Each structure stands twice: as C-alpha cells, then as structure tokens.
C-alpha cells in the first residue's frame, strides 16, 4: 500500500469577503518576489473534527523508480481557445492565514506570510456531504468569478479512498458518489475553474479487484463528463500519480479506462499531488503518460509544485521529510509544452503527521519549507 503523503482539511462554509490577485508568476524562483499581496491561501477549515489525509505518497518498493526522459512525440498542442483568465484565485480562509493573523509578532510570520499564505492554493472538498457541497463549491467559484480569477478545486470523495489507509473515507458507495459529483458540479457556475479529480484514485487501485477497479474507473469517467457538462469552461484533470510510481504506459492504460483521453470528460492529467518529486521529472513523466494516453492533442498536465523545490528525499520518505522546500509559484504560464499549470494543491505547512498533528498547520514546518 502507498503511504499517505499529507493531510488536508475539508471545505467549510466560506465566510467574509473573497479577495484575490494574480497567480504570482515568479519564473524559476520558488520564493518569488516580495510584492504586496493579500494575506490569503486556499485550503479551508472544516466545521467537522475529521481531517482526512491526502495521499500521493511514496510508491511501494516494487514500483518503478527510474526517471523518464521527455518523449519526442506529440509535444505540440493547440492553444486552448476557451481560456480567457490567466490568474489563479486565492481564497481568504485557511489554517496558515489564521496563524499569520494570530501571530503578527512571531519572527517567522513575515516569511510564512509572503511565501506561503499569499499564494493561491487549491480548495479541497473531502467530506461526503451531498446536501451542502453545492453551496460550498458555489461560495468558492462565485468569489473567484467576482475577481475574474480561476479557482482550483479538489474533488476527494471516491469510495474506498486511500485503500482504507490514513485517508480512508469518502462516499459510501459509487451510487452515492455519483450523486455527490452531481451536487459538486451544480456549484461550478459558468466560469473557468480547474478541478483536480480524486488524487490517487487511479494510480492507487491495488486494493480493488478487477470488477471494483473497472467500476471505479467508470465512475471517474462519468464524473468528468458531469463536471464538463455542468460548466463547459471547467478544466478537469485526472490522476497520473507521480514520476516515481507507476510506469507511464501502465498509468496511461488506467487513465484511458477512466475517460482521461476523451475531450468530453477530460482536459488531461495531474501529478505529484502532496508529493516532492522535482518539476523536471514530473514534466518528463507527464509527457510520456500523455503520449501513451493518446486522445486529443490539446490534453495537458498540471503539476503540484508546492513542496518540490528540493526534489524527493532519498528512500521515498513521505512524512514531513527534512530538507524539503516550496517549489515554483502557482501559475498558468509554465513555458513548457503540454504543461498547463504549476499548482499548489497541497498547502505547505500542513503537516503529514510527523512535524505536527496530521492535517494541522505547523509553523515550524512551514518556515522550514519557506526558508530552505
């Protein structure tokens, strides 16, 4: 089983004025510039006490660990004509923002505020709460629309999530999940939005038998179709694991069964969620997966760069490993063919359970990541 790599918190009701600026393109500098920014980030607190971890941990010892090289084929892609907005949205509620506000005199605050709390980050929806998920999604997408920004939402409620590991939970069955996805989609609105659909749901299927795996992949294919039908401007990305996990051809075969090669359900793939693999490794790996996947030439990839500034630690350590650093700033302007965005899906400083309580913000860990 793949060890859980981090912990996220579920989205509660959004409160207060929603503010955002641009997506903070800083080129190759992971720390970026010190320009003025709002004191916000985007992983929101849950009204419940459950804090399910997000997976994407180190692969088992049998998984391939070789680093792929870029494939020479199918790297050119048509421009995305539907994309108008180029700036990512920052939601004003998060654990890191709460800490910054509560500790203005702490000597670590300035670094944490400027290099983590001010960045746009994904908003996770981890609770199976079909009666409220529409309004909670709408609160985020509406706030982003008012600012002409693009929010990043993580749908994370697939049944048998994390193969019963630390992130276990989600919908009770696939019929219930279909209803949850319908309700999630109803909150998207009509503007641009990035949906990271179910981290690890495809890369990590070893706990399922053949029938269970086929049913899950069919449910994910349906989910993508529902999301894109509800909002044609939604960009839906499917789980590709990361460069140290499944071989590209193996991952592509699973992705194809999940609808990731169809323009009706997919805009491409995501990788490295909550993990540490270097951006160059992920770019090369994602291109190989896309080449093996086939489908429309416009399919691309998004990469979680939130904690990969120093690459993955030796030995596949996943729980708040030492010596890591924040990675490239979130942006749609990657300068890389077929790479649509660098995103902060995992909010740096939220502990995996070793340098703080699982799922809780650790200022010492955040400062370590931000100042490395």
XYZ file of C-alpha atoms in Angstrom:
372
model
C 0.000 0.000 0.000
C 1.165 3.503 -0.708
C 1.898 5.522 2.427
C -0.149 8.691 2.878
C 1.878 11.760 1.996
C -0.004 14.587 3.604
C -3.153 15.659 5.317
C -5.740 18.081 4.019
C -8.783 19.611 5.582
C -12.259 19.768 4.160
C -14.006 22.858 2.988
C -16.399 24.601 5.341
C -18.775 27.414 4.549
C -16.896 30.354 3.094
C -17.133 33.489 5.156
C -16.134 37.080 4.734
C -15.152 38.993 1.650
C -13.408 36.922 -1.028
C -10.262 38.566 -2.314
C -7.605 37.581 -4.812
C -4.869 38.930 -7.023
C -2.884 37.378 -9.849
C -1.295 33.966 -9.963
C 2.122 35.119 -8.802
C 4.338 34.031 -11.705
C 7.882 34.141 -10.408
C 9.793 32.296 -13.116
C 12.230 29.784 -11.669
C 12.453 31.389 -8.245
C 10.411 29.276 -5.814
C 10.262 32.085 -3.302
C 9.144 34.714 -5.777
C 9.186 38.429 -5.209
C 8.103 40.410 -2.201
C 5.391 42.431 -3.888
C 2.334 43.275 -1.817
C -0.296 40.522 -1.727
C -3.425 39.750 0.253
C -2.937 37.558 3.297
C -4.763 34.545 1.969
C -4.390 30.964 0.869
C -6.930 28.411 -0.113
C -7.123 25.169 1.847
C -10.128 25.730 4.048
C -11.035 24.565 7.504
C -13.816 22.097 8.043
C -16.606 22.531 10.586
C -16.152 18.853 11.426
C -13.366 17.366 13.520
C -12.291 14.857 10.891
C -9.146 15.802 8.990
C -8.580 13.109 6.352
C -5.063 12.951 4.951
C -4.466 13.310 1.250
C -2.478 10.504 -0.326
C 0.077 10.505 -3.148
C 2.831 9.075 -1.001
C 5.866 7.058 -1.887
C 5.278 4.055 -4.135
C 5.843 0.536 -2.935
C 9.270 -0.964 -3.368
C 8.130 -2.781 -6.473
C 7.014 0.365 -8.270
C 9.306 1.791 -10.976
C 11.684 4.446 -9.741
C 13.502 5.330 -12.952
C 13.119 8.911 -14.073
C 11.660 9.215 -17.546
C 13.087 11.432 -20.253
C 10.924 13.657 -22.444
C 9.255 11.869 -25.308
C 9.955 13.387 -28.718
C 6.418 12.734 -29.935
C 3.154 14.651 -29.585
C 4.507 17.616 -27.654
C 2.835 20.275 -29.752
C -0.663 21.195 -28.700
C -3.314 23.512 -29.984
C -3.942 26.689 -27.992
C -6.817 26.476 -25.519
C -9.251 28.910 -27.104
C -11.667 28.799 -24.178
C -9.102 30.069 -21.689
C -9.512 33.760 -21.007
C -8.421 34.255 -17.416
C -4.767 33.648 -16.632
C -4.660 34.347 -12.899
C -5.341 31.871 -10.123
C -7.677 32.613 -7.238
C -6.682 32.847 -3.593
C -9.371 32.083 -1.077
C -9.118 34.092 2.155
C -9.705 31.258 4.646
C -7.036 28.777 5.708
C -5.099 27.493 8.674
C -1.980 29.348 7.606
C -3.862 32.626 7.338
C -5.393 32.058 10.775
C -1.906 31.533 12.187
C -0.478 34.622 10.474
C -3.280 36.796 11.837
C -2.860 35.399 15.333
C 0.936 35.778 15.430
C 1.888 39.179 13.969
C 4.962 39.465 16.199
C 6.349 35.989 15.580
C 9.733 36.271 13.805
C 8.624 33.616 11.302
C 5.448 35.405 10.279
C 6.838 37.622 7.528
C 8.425 34.686 5.695
C 5.388 32.419 6.083
C 3.009 35.189 5.057
C 4.898 36.297 1.943
C 5.975 32.890 0.677
C 3.073 30.605 1.629
C -0.024 32.400 2.900
C -0.102 34.819 -0.030
C -0.047 32.130 -2.722
C -3.135 30.783 -4.481
C -3.742 27.195 -3.419
C -6.333 24.514 -4.057
C -9.546 24.179 -2.084
C -10.237 20.586 -1.029
C -13.686 19.039 -0.729
C -13.159 15.888 1.298
C -16.395 15.348 3.185
C -19.259 13.295 1.883
C -21.899 15.971 2.472
C -24.150 15.969 -0.612
C -26.677 18.333 0.944
C -24.145 21.139 1.347
C -21.445 20.557 -1.247
C -23.214 22.591 -3.941
C -23.342 25.711 -1.808
C -19.768 25.241 -0.616
C -18.451 24.866 -4.151
C -20.522 27.838 -5.276
C -19.097 30.003 -2.492
C -15.612 29.485 -3.909
C -16.425 29.719 -7.609
C -18.604 32.785 -7.134
C -15.876 34.534 -5.174
C -13.354 33.736 -7.868
C -15.705 34.942 -10.600
C -16.138 38.290 -8.875
C -12.388 38.726 -9.058
C -12.038 37.288 -12.598
C -9.742 34.603 -11.242
C -9.602 30.821 -11.687
C -10.150 28.677 -8.583
C -8.620 25.232 -8.160
C -10.957 22.689 -6.562
C -10.061 19.188 -5.421
C -12.870 16.626 -5.511
C -11.887 13.947 -2.994
C -14.748 11.670 -2.011
C -14.315 8.475 -4.028
C -15.368 5.310 -2.127
C -12.520 3.193 -0.706
C -10.357 6.295 -0.713
C -6.689 5.549 0.026
C -7.434 1.796 0.086
C -8.563 2.118 3.705
C -5.371 3.868 4.786
C -4.948 7.128 6.659
C -7.157 8.971 4.170
C -9.965 6.461 4.270
C -13.478 7.804 3.869
C -15.429 9.280 1.023
C -18.856 8.341 -0.258
C -20.336 5.065 0.999
C -20.660 3.577 -2.486
C -20.408 4.531 -6.138
C -24.108 5.356 -6.483
C -23.768 7.804 -3.601
C -20.588 9.164 -5.182
C -22.444 9.828 -8.436
C -24.951 11.924 -6.505
C -22.158 13.787 -4.713
C -20.470 14.579 -8.029
C -23.792 15.834 -9.425
C -24.119 18.154 -6.439
C -20.476 19.249 -6.706
C -20.928 20.058 -10.395
C -24.040 22.112 -9.659
C -21.865 24.613 -7.775
C -19.329 25.216 -10.540
C -21.199 28.041 -12.215
C -20.273 29.067 -15.742
C -16.772 30.441 -15.331
C -13.321 28.952 -15.600
C -12.344 26.503 -12.879
C -9.713 23.810 -12.502
C -10.910 20.533 -10.984
C -8.321 18.087 -9.659
C -10.403 14.926 -9.743
C -9.709 12.442 -6.941
C -5.994 12.296 -6.098
C -4.593 8.736 -6.161
C -7.887 7.273 -7.344
C -6.283 5.847 -10.483
C -2.645 5.329 -9.506
C -3.657 3.543 -6.327
C -6.134 0.811 -7.215
C -4.225 -2.171 -5.831
C -6.803 -2.699 -3.089
C -9.575 -3.291 -5.641
C -10.342 -6.475 -7.507
C -10.792 -6.363 -11.278
C -14.518 -5.647 -11.066
C -14.059 -2.996 -8.398
C -11.320 -1.313 -10.405
C -13.472 -1.252 -13.541
C -16.394 0.199 -11.598
C -14.228 2.930 -10.094
C -12.758 3.917 -13.446
C -16.238 4.033 -14.978
C -17.402 6.242 -12.109
C -14.489 8.628 -12.728
C -15.277 8.764 -16.446
C -18.858 9.691 -15.589
C -17.637 12.293 -13.075
C -15.568 14.051 -15.725
C -18.480 14.124 -18.152
C -20.813 15.535 -15.499
C -18.360 18.250 -14.469
C -17.681 19.414 -18.018
C -21.352 19.274 -18.988
C -22.246 21.419 -15.978
C -19.592 24.018 -16.841
C -18.035 23.837 -20.325
C -15.249 26.138 -19.118
C -14.229 23.696 -16.371
C -10.819 22.088 -16.832
C -10.898 18.571 -15.410
C -7.648 16.714 -14.721
C -7.198 13.025 -13.879
C -4.801 11.272 -11.532
C -1.431 10.289 -13.015
C 0.287 9.566 -9.701
C 3.860 10.815 -9.912
C 7.157 10.088 -11.630
C 8.266 7.572 -9.003
C 5.119 5.456 -9.067
C 3.589 3.569 -11.992
C 5.258 3.286 -15.386
C 3.821 5.764 -17.926
C 2.248 3.099 -20.161
C 0.656 1.363 -17.169
C -0.736 4.626 -15.831
C -1.987 5.679 -19.264
C -3.893 2.419 -19.681
C -5.755 3.042 -16.439
C -6.349 6.689 -17.314
C -7.832 5.715 -20.648
C -10.362 3.469 -18.919
C -11.265 6.389 -16.656
C -12.119 8.680 -19.566
C -8.980 10.798 -19.401
C -8.428 10.526 -23.166
C -11.869 11.916 -24.019
C -12.471 15.628 -24.558
C -15.998 15.111 -23.212
C -14.642 14.322 -19.753
C -11.032 15.435 -19.535
C -8.523 18.208 -20.104
C -5.615 15.968 -19.176
C -3.782 14.730 -16.109
C -2.305 15.908 -12.815
C 0.741 14.603 -10.991
C 2.775 14.927 -7.794
C -0.162 15.907 -5.564
C 1.137 16.203 -1.989
C 4.488 14.779 -3.047
C 8.017 16.054 -3.546
C 9.260 14.940 -6.963
C 11.118 17.631 -8.895
C 9.358 19.628 -11.585
C 11.653 18.483 -14.395
C 10.991 14.835 -13.525
C 7.242 15.449 -13.490
C 7.284 17.321 -16.799
C 9.109 14.443 -18.474
C 6.886 11.820 -16.869
C 3.642 13.638 -17.666
C 4.599 13.993 -21.316
C 5.286 10.273 -21.531
C 1.937 9.499 -19.927
C 0.163 11.852 -22.334
C 1.943 10.299 -25.307
C 0.866 6.839 -24.180
C -2.653 8.039 -23.367
C -3.466 9.361 -26.823
C -6.626 11.373 -27.261
C -6.936 14.981 -28.429
C -3.698 16.919 -28.916
C -4.979 19.588 -26.536
C -4.767 17.345 -23.465
C -2.219 18.689 -20.983
C -0.944 18.262 -17.450
C -0.843 20.204 -14.203
C 1.821 19.586 -11.567
C 1.738 20.137 -7.812
C 4.884 22.150 -7.100
C 4.018 23.196 -3.567
C 6.765 21.241 -1.785
C 9.079 20.005 -4.534
C 11.714 22.746 -4.586
C 14.456 20.349 -3.467
C 13.039 17.243 -5.106
C 12.045 13.977 -3.464
C 14.023 12.693 -0.472
C 16.099 9.547 -0.769
C 14.345 6.353 0.194
C 10.867 7.597 -0.613
C 10.259 9.227 2.771
C 6.852 10.915 2.683
C 6.003 12.157 6.176
C 7.212 15.748 6.564
C 10.724 14.842 5.358
C 13.610 17.111 6.268
C 15.350 19.273 3.729
C 12.356 19.986 1.504
C 11.399 23.382 0.110
C 8.483 25.102 -1.525
C 8.572 24.815 -5.296
C 7.678 27.031 -8.219
C 4.914 29.546 -7.694
C 1.434 28.613 -8.920
C 0.946 29.790 -12.491
C -0.630 29.005 -15.850
C 2.487 30.369 -17.583
C 4.812 27.389 -17.359
C 6.723 27.863 -20.617
C 6.584 24.080 -21.076
C 4.775 22.328 -23.919
C 1.731 20.350 -22.733
C 2.158 21.554 -19.127
C -0.906 23.697 -18.436
C -0.063 24.871 -14.928
C 2.040 24.575 -11.839
C -0.350 24.463 -8.895
C -0.139 24.364 -5.133
C -2.562 21.541 -4.451
C -1.076 20.682 -1.071
C -0.726 23.763 1.138
C 2.842 23.887 2.512
C 2.983 23.769 6.280
C 0.026 21.458 6.782
C 1.706 18.508 8.435
C 1.691 14.914 7.242
C 1.677 13.863 10.895
C 5.360 13.904 11.835
C 6.215 17.565 12.409
C 2.788 18.322 13.816
C -0.601 16.742 14.209
C -1.798 15.213 10.972
C -3.699 17.780 8.930
C -2.841 20.717 11.147
C -0.733 23.712 10.243
C 2.771 23.579 11.695
C 4.511 26.986 11.688
C 7.922 25.416 12.221
C 7.430 23.114 9.231
C 6.061 25.960 7.113
C 9.025 28.149 7.999
C 11.431 25.347 7.153
C 9.838 24.874 3.726
C 9.648 28.602 3.011
C 13.189 29.443 4.055
C 15.051 26.460 2.580
